[in-house]
Tab-separated table of C-alpha atoms in Angstrom:
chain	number	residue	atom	x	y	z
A	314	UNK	CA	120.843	61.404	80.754
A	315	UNK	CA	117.551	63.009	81.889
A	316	UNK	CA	119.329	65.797	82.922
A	317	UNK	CA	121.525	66.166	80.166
A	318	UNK	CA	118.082	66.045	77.913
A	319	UNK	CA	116.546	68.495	79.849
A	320	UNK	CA	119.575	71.110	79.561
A	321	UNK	CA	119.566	70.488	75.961
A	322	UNK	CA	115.963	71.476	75.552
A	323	UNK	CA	116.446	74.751	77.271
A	324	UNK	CA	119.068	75.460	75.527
A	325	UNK	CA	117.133	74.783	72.348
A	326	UNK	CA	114.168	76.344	73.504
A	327	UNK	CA	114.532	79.195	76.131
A	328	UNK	CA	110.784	80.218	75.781
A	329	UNK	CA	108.221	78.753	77.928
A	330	UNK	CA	105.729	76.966	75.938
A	331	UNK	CA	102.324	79.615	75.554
A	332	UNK	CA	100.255	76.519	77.047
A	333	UNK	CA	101.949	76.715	80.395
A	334	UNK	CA	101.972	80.950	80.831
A	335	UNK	CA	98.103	79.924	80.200
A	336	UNK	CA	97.567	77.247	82.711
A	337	UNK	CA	99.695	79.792	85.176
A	338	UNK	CA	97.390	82.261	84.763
A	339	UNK	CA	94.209	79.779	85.323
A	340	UNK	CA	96.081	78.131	88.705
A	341	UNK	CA	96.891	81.684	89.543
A	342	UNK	CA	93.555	82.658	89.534
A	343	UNK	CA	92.287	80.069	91.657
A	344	UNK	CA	93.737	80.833	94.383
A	345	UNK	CA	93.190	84.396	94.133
A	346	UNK	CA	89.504	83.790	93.833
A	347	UNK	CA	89.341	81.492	96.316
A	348	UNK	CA	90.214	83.762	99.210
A	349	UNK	CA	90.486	87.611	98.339
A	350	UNK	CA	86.246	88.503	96.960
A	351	UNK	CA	85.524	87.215	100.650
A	352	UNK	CA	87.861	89.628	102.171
A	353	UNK	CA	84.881	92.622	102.606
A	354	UNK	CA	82.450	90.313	103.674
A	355	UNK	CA	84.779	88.563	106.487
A	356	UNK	CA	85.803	91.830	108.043
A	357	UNK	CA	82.659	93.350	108.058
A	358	UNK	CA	80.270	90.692	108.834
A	359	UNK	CA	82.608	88.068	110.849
A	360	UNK	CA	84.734	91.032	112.860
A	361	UNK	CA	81.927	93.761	112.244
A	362	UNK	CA	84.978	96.138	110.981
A	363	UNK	CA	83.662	99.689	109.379
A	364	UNK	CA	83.566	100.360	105.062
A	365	UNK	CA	86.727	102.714	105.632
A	366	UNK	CA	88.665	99.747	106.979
A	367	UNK	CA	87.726	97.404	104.273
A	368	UNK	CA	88.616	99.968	101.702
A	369	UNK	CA	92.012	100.619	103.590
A	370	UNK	CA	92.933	96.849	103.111
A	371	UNK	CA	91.376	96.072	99.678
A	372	UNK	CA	93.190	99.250	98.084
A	373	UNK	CA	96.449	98.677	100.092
A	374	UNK	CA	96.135	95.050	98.609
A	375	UNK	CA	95.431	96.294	95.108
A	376	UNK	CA	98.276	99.307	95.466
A	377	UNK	CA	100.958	96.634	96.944
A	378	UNK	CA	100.622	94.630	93.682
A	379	UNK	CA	99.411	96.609	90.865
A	380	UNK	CA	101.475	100.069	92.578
A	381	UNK	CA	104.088	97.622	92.676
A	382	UNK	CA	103.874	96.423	89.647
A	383	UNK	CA	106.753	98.774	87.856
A	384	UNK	CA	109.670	97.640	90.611
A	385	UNK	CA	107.951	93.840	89.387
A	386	UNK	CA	108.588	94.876	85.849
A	387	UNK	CA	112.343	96.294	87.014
A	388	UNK	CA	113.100	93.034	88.731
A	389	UNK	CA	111.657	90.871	85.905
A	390	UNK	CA	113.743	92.758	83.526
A	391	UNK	CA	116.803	92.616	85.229
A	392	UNK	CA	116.859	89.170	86.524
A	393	UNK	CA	114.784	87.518	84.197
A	394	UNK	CA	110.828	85.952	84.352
A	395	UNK	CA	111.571	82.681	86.206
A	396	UNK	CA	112.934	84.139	89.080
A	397	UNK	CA	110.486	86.896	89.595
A	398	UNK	CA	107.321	84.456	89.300
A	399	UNK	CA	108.874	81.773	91.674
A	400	UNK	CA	109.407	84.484	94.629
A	401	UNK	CA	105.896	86.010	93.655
A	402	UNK	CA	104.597	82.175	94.384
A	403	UNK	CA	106.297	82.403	97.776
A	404	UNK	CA	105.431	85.678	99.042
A	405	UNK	CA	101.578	85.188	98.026
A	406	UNK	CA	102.081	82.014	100.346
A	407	UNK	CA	102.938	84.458	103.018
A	408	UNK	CA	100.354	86.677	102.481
A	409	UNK	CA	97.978	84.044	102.404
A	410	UNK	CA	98.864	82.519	105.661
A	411	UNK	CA	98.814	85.776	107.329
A	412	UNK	CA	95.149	85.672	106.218
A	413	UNK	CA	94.732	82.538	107.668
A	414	UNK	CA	95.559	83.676	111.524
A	415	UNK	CA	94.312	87.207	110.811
A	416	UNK	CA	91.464	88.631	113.220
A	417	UNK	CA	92.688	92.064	113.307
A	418	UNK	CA	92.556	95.220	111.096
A	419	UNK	CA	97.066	95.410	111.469
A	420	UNK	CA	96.837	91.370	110.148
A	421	UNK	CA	94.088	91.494	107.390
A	422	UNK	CA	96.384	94.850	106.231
A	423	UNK	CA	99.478	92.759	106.168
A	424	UNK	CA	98.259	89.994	104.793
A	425	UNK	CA	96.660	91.642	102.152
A	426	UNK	CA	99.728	93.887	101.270
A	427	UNK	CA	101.954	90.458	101.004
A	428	UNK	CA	99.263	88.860	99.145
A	429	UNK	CA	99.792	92.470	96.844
A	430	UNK	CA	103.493	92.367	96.683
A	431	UNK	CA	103.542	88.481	95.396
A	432	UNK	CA	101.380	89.996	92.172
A	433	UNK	CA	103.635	92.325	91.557
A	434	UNK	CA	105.862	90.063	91.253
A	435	UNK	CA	104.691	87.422	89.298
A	436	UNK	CA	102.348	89.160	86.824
A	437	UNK	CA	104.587	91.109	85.150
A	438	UNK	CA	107.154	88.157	84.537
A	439	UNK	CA	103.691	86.344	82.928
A	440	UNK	CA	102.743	89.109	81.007
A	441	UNK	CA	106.387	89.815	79.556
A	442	UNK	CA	105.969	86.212	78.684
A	443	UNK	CA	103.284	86.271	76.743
A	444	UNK	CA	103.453	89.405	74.833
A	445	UNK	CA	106.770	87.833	73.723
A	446	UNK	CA	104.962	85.096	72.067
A	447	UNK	CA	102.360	87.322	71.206
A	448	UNK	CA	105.374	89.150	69.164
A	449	UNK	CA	105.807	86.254	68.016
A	450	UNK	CA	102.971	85.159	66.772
A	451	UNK	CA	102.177	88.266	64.424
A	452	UNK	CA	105.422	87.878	63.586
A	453	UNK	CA	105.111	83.854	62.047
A	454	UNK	CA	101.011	84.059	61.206
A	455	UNK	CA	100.295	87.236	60.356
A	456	UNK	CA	96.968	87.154	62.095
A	457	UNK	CA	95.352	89.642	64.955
A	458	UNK	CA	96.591	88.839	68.247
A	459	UNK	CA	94.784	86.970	70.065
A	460	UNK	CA	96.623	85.271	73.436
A	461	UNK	CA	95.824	88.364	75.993
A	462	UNK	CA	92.439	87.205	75.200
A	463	UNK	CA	93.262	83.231	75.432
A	464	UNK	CA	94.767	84.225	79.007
A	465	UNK	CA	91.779	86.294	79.952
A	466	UNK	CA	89.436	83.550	79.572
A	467	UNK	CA	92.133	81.038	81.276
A	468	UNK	CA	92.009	83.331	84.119
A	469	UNK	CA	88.107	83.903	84.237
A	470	UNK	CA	88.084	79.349	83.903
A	471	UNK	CA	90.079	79.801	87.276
A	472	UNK	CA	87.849	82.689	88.308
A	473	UNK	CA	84.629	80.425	88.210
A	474	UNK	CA	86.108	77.631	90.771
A	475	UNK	CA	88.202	79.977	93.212
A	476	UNK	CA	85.110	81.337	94.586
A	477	UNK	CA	82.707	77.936	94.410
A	478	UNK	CA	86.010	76.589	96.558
A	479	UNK	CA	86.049	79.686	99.109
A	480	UNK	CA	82.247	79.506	99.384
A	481	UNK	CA	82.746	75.872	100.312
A	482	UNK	CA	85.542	76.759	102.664
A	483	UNK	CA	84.504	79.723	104.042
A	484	UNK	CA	81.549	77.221	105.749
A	485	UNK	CA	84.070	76.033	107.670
A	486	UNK	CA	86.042	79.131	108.199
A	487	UNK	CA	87.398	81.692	106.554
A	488	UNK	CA	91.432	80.484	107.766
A	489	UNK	CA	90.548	76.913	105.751
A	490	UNK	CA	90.097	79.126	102.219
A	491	UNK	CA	92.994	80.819	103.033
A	492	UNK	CA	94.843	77.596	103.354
A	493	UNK	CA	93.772	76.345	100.489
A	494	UNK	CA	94.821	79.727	98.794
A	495	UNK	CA	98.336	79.237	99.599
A	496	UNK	CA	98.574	75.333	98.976
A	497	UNK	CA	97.214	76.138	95.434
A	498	UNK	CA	100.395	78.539	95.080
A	499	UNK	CA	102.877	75.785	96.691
A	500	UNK	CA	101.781	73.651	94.485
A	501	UNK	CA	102.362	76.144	91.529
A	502	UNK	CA	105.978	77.324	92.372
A	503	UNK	CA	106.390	73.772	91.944
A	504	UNK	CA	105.172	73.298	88.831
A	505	UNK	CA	106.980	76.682	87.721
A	506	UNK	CA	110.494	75.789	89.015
A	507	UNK	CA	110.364	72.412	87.230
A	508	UNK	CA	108.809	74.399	83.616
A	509	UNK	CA	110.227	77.798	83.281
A	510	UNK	CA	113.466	77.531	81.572
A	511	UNK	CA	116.160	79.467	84.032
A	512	UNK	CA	117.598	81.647	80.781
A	513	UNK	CA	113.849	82.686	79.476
A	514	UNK	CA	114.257	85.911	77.524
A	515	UNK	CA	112.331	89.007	78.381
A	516	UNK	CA	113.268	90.865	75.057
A	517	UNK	CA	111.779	91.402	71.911
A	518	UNK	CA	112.586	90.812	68.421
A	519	UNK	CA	114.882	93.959	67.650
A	520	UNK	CA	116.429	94.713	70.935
A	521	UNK	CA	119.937	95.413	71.190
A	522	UNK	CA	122.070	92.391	70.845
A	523	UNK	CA	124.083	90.053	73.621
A	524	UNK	CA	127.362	92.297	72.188
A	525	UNK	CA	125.851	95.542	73.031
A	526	UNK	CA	127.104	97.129	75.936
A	527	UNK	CA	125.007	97.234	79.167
A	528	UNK	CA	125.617	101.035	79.829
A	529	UNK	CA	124.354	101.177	76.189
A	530	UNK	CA	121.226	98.833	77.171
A	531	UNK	CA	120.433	100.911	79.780
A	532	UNK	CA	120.151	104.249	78.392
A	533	UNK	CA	118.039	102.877	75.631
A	534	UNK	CA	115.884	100.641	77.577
A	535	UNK	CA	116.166	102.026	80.777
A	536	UNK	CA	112.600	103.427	83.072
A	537	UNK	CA	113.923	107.285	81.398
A	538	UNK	CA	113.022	106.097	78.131
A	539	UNK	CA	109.803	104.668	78.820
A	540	UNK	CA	108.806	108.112	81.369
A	541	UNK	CA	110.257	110.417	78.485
A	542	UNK	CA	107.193	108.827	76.417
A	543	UNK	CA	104.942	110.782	77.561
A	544	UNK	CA	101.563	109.313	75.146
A	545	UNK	CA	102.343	106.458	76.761
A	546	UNK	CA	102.332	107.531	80.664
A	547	UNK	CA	98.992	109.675	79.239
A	548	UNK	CA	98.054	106.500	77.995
A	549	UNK	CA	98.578	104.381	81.541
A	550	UNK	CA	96.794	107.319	83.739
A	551	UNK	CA	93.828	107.360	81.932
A	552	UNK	CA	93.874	103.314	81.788
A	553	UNK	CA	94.542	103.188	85.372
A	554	UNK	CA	90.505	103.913	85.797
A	555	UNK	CA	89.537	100.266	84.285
A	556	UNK	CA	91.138	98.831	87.259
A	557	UNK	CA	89.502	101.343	89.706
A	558	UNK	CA	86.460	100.179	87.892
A	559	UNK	CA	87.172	96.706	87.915
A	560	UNK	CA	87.725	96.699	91.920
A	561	UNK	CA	84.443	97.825	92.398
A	562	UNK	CA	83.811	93.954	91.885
A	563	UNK	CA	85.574	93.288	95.421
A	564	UNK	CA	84.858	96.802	97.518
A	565	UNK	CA	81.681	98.148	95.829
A	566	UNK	CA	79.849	94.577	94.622
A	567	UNK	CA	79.822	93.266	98.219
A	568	UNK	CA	78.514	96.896	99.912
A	569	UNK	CA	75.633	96.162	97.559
A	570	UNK	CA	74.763	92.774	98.529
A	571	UNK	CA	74.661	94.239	102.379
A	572	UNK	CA	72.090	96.705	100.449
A	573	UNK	CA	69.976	93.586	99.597
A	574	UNK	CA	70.269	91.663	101.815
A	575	UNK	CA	72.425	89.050	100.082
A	576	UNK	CA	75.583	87.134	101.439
A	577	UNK	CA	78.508	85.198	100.266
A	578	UNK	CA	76.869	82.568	98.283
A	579	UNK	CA	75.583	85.196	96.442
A	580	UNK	CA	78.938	86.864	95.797
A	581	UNK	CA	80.118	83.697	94.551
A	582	UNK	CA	77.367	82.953	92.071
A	583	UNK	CA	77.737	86.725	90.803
A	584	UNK	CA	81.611	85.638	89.997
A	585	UNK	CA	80.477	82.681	88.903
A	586	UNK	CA	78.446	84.664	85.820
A	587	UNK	CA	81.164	87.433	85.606
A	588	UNK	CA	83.783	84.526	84.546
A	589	UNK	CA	80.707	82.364	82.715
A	590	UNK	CA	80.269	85.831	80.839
A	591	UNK	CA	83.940	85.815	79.993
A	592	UNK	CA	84.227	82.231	78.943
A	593	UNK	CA	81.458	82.601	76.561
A	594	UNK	CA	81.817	85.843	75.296
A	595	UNK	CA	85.796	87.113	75.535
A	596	UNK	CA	86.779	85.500	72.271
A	597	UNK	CA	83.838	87.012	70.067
A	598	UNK	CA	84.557	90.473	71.480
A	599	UNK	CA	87.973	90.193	70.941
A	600	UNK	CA	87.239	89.305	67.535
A	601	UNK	CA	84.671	92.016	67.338
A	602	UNK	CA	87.310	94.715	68.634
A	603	UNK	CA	89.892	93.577	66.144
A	604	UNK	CA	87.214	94.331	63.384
A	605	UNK	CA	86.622	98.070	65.235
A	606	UNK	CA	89.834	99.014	65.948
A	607	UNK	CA	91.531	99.741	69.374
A	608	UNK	CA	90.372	103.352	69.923
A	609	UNK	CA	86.626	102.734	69.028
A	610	UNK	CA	87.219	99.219	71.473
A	611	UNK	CA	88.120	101.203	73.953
A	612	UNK	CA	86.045	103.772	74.148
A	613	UNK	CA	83.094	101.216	73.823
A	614	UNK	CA	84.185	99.218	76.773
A	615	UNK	CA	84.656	102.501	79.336
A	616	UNK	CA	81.101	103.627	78.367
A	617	UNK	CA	79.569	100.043	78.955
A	618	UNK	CA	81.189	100.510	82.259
A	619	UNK	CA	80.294	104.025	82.704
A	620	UNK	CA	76.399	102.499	82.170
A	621	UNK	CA	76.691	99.870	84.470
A	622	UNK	CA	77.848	102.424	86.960
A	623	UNK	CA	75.167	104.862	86.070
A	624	UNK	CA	72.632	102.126	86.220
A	625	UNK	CA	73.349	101.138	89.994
A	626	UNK	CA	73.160	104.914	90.863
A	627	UNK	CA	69.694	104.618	90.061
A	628	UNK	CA	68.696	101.221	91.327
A	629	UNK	CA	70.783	101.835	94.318
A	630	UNK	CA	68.217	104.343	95.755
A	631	UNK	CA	65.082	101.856	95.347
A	632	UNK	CA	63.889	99.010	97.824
A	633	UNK	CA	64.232	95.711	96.034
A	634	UNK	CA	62.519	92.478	97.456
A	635	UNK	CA	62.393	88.722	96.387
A	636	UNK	CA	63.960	88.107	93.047
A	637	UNK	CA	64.422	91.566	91.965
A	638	UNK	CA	66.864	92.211	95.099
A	639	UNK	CA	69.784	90.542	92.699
A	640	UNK	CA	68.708	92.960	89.332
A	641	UNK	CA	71.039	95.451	90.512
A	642	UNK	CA	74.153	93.931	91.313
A	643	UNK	CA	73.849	91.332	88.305
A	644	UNK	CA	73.279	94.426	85.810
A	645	UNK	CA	77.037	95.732	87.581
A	646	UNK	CA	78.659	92.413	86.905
A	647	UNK	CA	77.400	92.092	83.579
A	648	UNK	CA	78.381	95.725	82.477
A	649	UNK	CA	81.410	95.685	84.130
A	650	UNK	CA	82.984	91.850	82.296
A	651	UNK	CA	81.493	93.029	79.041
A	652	UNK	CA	83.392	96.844	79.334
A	653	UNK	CA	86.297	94.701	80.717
A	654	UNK	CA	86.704	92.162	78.155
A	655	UNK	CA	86.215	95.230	75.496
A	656	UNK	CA	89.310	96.777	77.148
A	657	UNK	CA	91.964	94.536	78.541
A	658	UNK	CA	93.241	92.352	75.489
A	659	UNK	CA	93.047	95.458	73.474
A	660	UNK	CA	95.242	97.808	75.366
A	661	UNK	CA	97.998	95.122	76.906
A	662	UNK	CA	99.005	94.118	73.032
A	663	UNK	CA	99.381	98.361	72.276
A	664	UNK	CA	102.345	97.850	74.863
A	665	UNK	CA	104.033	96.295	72.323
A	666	UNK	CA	103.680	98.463	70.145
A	667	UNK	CA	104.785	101.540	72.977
A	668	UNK	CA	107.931	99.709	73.729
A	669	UNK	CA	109.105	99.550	70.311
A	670	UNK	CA	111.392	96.615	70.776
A	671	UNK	CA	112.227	97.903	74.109
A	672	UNK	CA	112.216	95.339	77.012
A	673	UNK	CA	108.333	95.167	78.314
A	674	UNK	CA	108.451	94.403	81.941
A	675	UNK	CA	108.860	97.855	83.020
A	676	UNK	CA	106.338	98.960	80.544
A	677	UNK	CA	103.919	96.829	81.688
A	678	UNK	CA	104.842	97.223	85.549
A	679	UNK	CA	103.751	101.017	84.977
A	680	UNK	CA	100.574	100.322	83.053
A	681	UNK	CA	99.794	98.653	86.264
A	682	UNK	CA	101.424	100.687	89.202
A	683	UNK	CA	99.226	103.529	87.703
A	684	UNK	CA	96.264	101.619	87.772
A	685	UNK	CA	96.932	100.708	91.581
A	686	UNK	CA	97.702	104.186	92.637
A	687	UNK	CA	93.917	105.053	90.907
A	688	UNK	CA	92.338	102.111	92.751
A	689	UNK	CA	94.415	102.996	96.627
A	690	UNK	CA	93.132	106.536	96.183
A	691	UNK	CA	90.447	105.843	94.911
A	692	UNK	CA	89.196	103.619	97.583
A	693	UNK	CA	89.741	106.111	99.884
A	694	UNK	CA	86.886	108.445	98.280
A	695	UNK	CA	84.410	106.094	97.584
A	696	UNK	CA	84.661	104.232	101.021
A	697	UNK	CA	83.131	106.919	103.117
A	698	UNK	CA	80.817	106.941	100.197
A	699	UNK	CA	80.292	103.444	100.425
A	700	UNK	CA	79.385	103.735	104.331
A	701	UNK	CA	75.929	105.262	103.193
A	702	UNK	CA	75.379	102.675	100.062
A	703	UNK	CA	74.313	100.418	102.451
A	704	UNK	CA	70.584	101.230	102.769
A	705	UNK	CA	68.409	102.471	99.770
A	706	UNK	CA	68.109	106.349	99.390
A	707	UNK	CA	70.035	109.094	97.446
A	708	UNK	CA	73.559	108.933	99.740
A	709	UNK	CA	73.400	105.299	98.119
A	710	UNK	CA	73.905	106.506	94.495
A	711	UNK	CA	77.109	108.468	95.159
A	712	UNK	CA	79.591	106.145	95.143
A	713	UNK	CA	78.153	105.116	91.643
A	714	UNK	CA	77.906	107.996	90.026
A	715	UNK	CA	81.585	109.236	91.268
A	716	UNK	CA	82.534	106.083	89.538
A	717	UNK	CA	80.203	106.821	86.140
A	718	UNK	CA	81.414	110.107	85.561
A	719	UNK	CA	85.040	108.963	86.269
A	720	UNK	CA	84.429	106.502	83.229
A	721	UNK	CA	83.558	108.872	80.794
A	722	UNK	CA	87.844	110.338	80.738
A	723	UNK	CA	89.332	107.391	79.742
A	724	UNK	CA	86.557	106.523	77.012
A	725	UNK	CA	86.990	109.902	75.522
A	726	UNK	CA	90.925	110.320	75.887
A	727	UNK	CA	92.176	107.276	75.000
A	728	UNK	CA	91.506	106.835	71.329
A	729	UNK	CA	93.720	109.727	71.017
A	730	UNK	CA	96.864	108.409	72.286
A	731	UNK	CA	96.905	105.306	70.202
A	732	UNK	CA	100.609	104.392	69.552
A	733	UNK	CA	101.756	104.025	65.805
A	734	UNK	CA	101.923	100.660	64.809
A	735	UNK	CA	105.636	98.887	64.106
C-alpha cells in the first residue's frame, strides 16, 4: 500500500517539491566547502607544491565541472534530472576519496577532476529543476523571481559550516575532511533516490508535446539551436568572467593569506563572512536588482568586483602587520559576494528567457562550460602571476589588476545582449 501511495504521488506530482532542490543545494554545499577552499593551502603548505601546480588542479577541478557542464546539461536533458544528480552524488564520492589518499600532484589532479565531473553532473539537473519552478512561479503569482536567489543563500547557509567542519577536520588531517566530504554526499544520494520522482520533467511550459516526433524535438531543441543563438553564446563568454572572478576566492584568496601571514583558520572565517554576507544581504539585493533592471544589475555587480580587484592591487604591494594584515583580503571577500550576489540570480533566470520554451539543461550546461574554460585558462595566467603575490611589492599587484581590467568587459557588454522577454 505504501508503495502503491508513493507511485500514485509521482504520478500526480512529477516535480520535485522547490523545498528539497533547496535543501540539495545547502547539503551540496557542505561538502563542497568542507574539503575543496583547503585544497591550495594543503598542497602548498602540507606537500610544499609550487602556485603553478595549485592552479593546474584548482582550474582542472573548476574546468572538469563547470567545462563539463554542457555534456551535464546533454545528459540531464536526455535522460532526465534524477538520474544525472544521483551519478553526480557518486562520482563526487570518488573524487572525494581520491582526496582522501592523495599526497601527490597525479592524485590531488584526479581527485579534483572527479570531484569536477560529479558537478557537472548534478548542477545542471538542480538548476533545470528550479528554473522550472521558477517558470512556474511567474507563471501562477505574477511576481519577480525570486528562487535563484532562495538557492543562493541555501547554498551560502551550507557555505558557512563546510569550512568551520574542514577547519575542524583538517586538525586532524586533511584525509578526515575529505571523508567527511564524501559521507555528506552518501548520505545525499540517499536522500535524492528516495525524493526525486524517476519521471521529473526537464521541459518548460510550451515545449513540444509527448506526440511530437523526436527527430522533430531534436532539431528544435537540439545544442544547433541554442549555438545558432549567437546573443546568447555572446552572452555566456562574457559571463564566463564572474566565475573566473569568483575562483579567485579558492586560488587567489589563499596566495594572499601566505602574503600575510595568515592560515587556514583564517580562510575559514573569511568564508564564514562571504556566506554571513550572503545570508544577510542576497535577498535585499535581489530585490534591489529587480527594481534596476538586469542590465544596470549586472553591470553594477562586475564593477563592484572590478573594485575589489583593483583595491587588492594596491594593498597587495604594502606591508600589513597586526590587525590590519586581514584589511586586504576581507575588502576581496566583501567585494567579490556583494558583485556576486548582484550577478548570479539575475543572469540564471535570463536563461529562461534565452531558451524560449526550449529544454534548459543544455542552456545552462553552456553558461557554465564557458565559464570553466575562462577559469582553466585563466588560472594558467594568473598562477605564474600568483608565484610573485606572495610577498609585498609591485609583482604582487599583477595578478589583481589582470583580474580588474578583465572585469570591466563583461560590465560594459552585457547590458547589451539582454534577451527579449516572453
Amino acid at each position: 500500500m505504501t508503495a502503491l501511495n508513493a507511485a500514485e504521488r509521482t504520478a500526480t506530482n512529477p516535480r520535485p517539491a522547490p523545498g528539497l532542490l533547496l535543501a540539495s543545494q545547502l547539503v551540496f554545499n557542505i561538502g563542497f566547502y568542507a574539503v575543496v577552499p583547503f585544497l591550495a593551502l594543503v598542497m602548498t603548505q602540507d606537500f610544499g607544491m609550487t602556485a603553478t601546480a595549485v592552479g593546474v588542479v584548482l582550474g582542472a577541478r573548476v574546468f572538469s565541472q563547470q567545462g563539463l557542464f554542457l555534456v551535464g546539461g546533454i545528459i540531464t536533458d536526455r535522460f532526465g534530472p534524477r538520474p544525472a544528480m544521483l551519478v553526480g552524488c557518486l562520482v563526487r564520492i570518488c573524487g572525494y576519496l581520491t582526496l582522501a589518499l592523495a599526497g601527490s600532484f597525479p592524485l590531488f589532479l584526479l581527485g579534483a577532476v572527479l570531484t569536477g565531473m560529479g558537478g557537472a553532473l548534478f548542477s545542471p539537473a538542480l538548476e533545470s529543476l528550479v528554473g522550472q519552478a521558477e517558470e512556474r512561479r511567474r507563471d501562477t503569482s505574477g511576481r519577480a523571481p525570486a528562487l535563484f536567489a532562495l538557492l543562493a543563500i541555501c547554498g551560502e547557509i551550507g557555505a558557512v559550516a563546510g569550512p568551520l567542519v574542514g577547519a575542524l577536520l583538517l586538525g586532524i588531517s586533511f584525509s578526515w575532511a575529505a571523508l567527511a566530504g564524501a559521507a555528506v554526499f552518501a548520505v545525499m544520494t540517499g536522500v535524492l533516490w528516495r525524493s526525486v520522482p524517476a519521471g521529473a520533467p526537464n521541459r518548460l511550459r510550451g515545449t513540444a508535446s509527448s506526440s511530437t516526433p523526436p527527430s522533430s524535438v531534436t532539431r528544435r531543441e537540439g545544442i544547433t539551436v541554442m549555438l545558432r543563438d549567437k546573443r546568447f553564446v555572446a552572452f555566456a563568454a562574457l559571463y564566463s568572467v564572474n566565475l573566473l572572478a569568483y575562483n579567485q576566492l579558492y586560488f587567489g584568496l589563499p596566495i594572499e593569506l601566505t602574503r600575510s601571514s595568515a592560515g587556514p583558520g583564517a580562510l575559514a572565517g573569511l568564508f564564514a563572512v562571504a556566506s554571513v554576507l550572503t545570508i544577510a544581504l542576497q535577498w535585499p539585493i535581489s530585490r534591489l536588482t529587480t527594481r534596476i533592471g538586469p542590465g544596470r544589475a549586472l553591470m553594477a555587480g562586475f564593477l563592484l568586483k572590478g573594485l575589489a580587484f583593483a583595491t587588492m592591487a594596491l594593498l597587495a604591494q604594502v606591508p600589513a602587520a597586526g590587525t590590519l594584515q586581514l584589511l586586504p583580503p576581507l575588502l576581496l571577500v566583501v567585494g567579490l559576494c556583494l558583485g556576486h550576489m548582484c550577478i548570479g540570480p539575475v543572469a540564471m533566470p535570463l536563461v529562461l528567457d534565452f531558451a524560449r520554451g526550449r529544454r534548459t539543461g543544455i542552456y545552462y550546461g553552456l553558461l557554465a562550460s564557458m565559464g570553466g574554460c575562462a577559469v582553466l585558462l585563466g588560472n594558467v595566467v594568473l598562477g605564474p602571476l600568483y608565484s610573485g603575490a606572495t610577498q609585498p611589492g609591485p609583482d604582487a599587484a599583477w595578478p589583481w589588476a589582470v583580474m580588474a581590467a578583465l572585469t570591466v568587459l563583461p560590465a560594459v557588454g552585457l547590458s547589451r545582449l539582454l534577451p527579449a522577454k516572453r
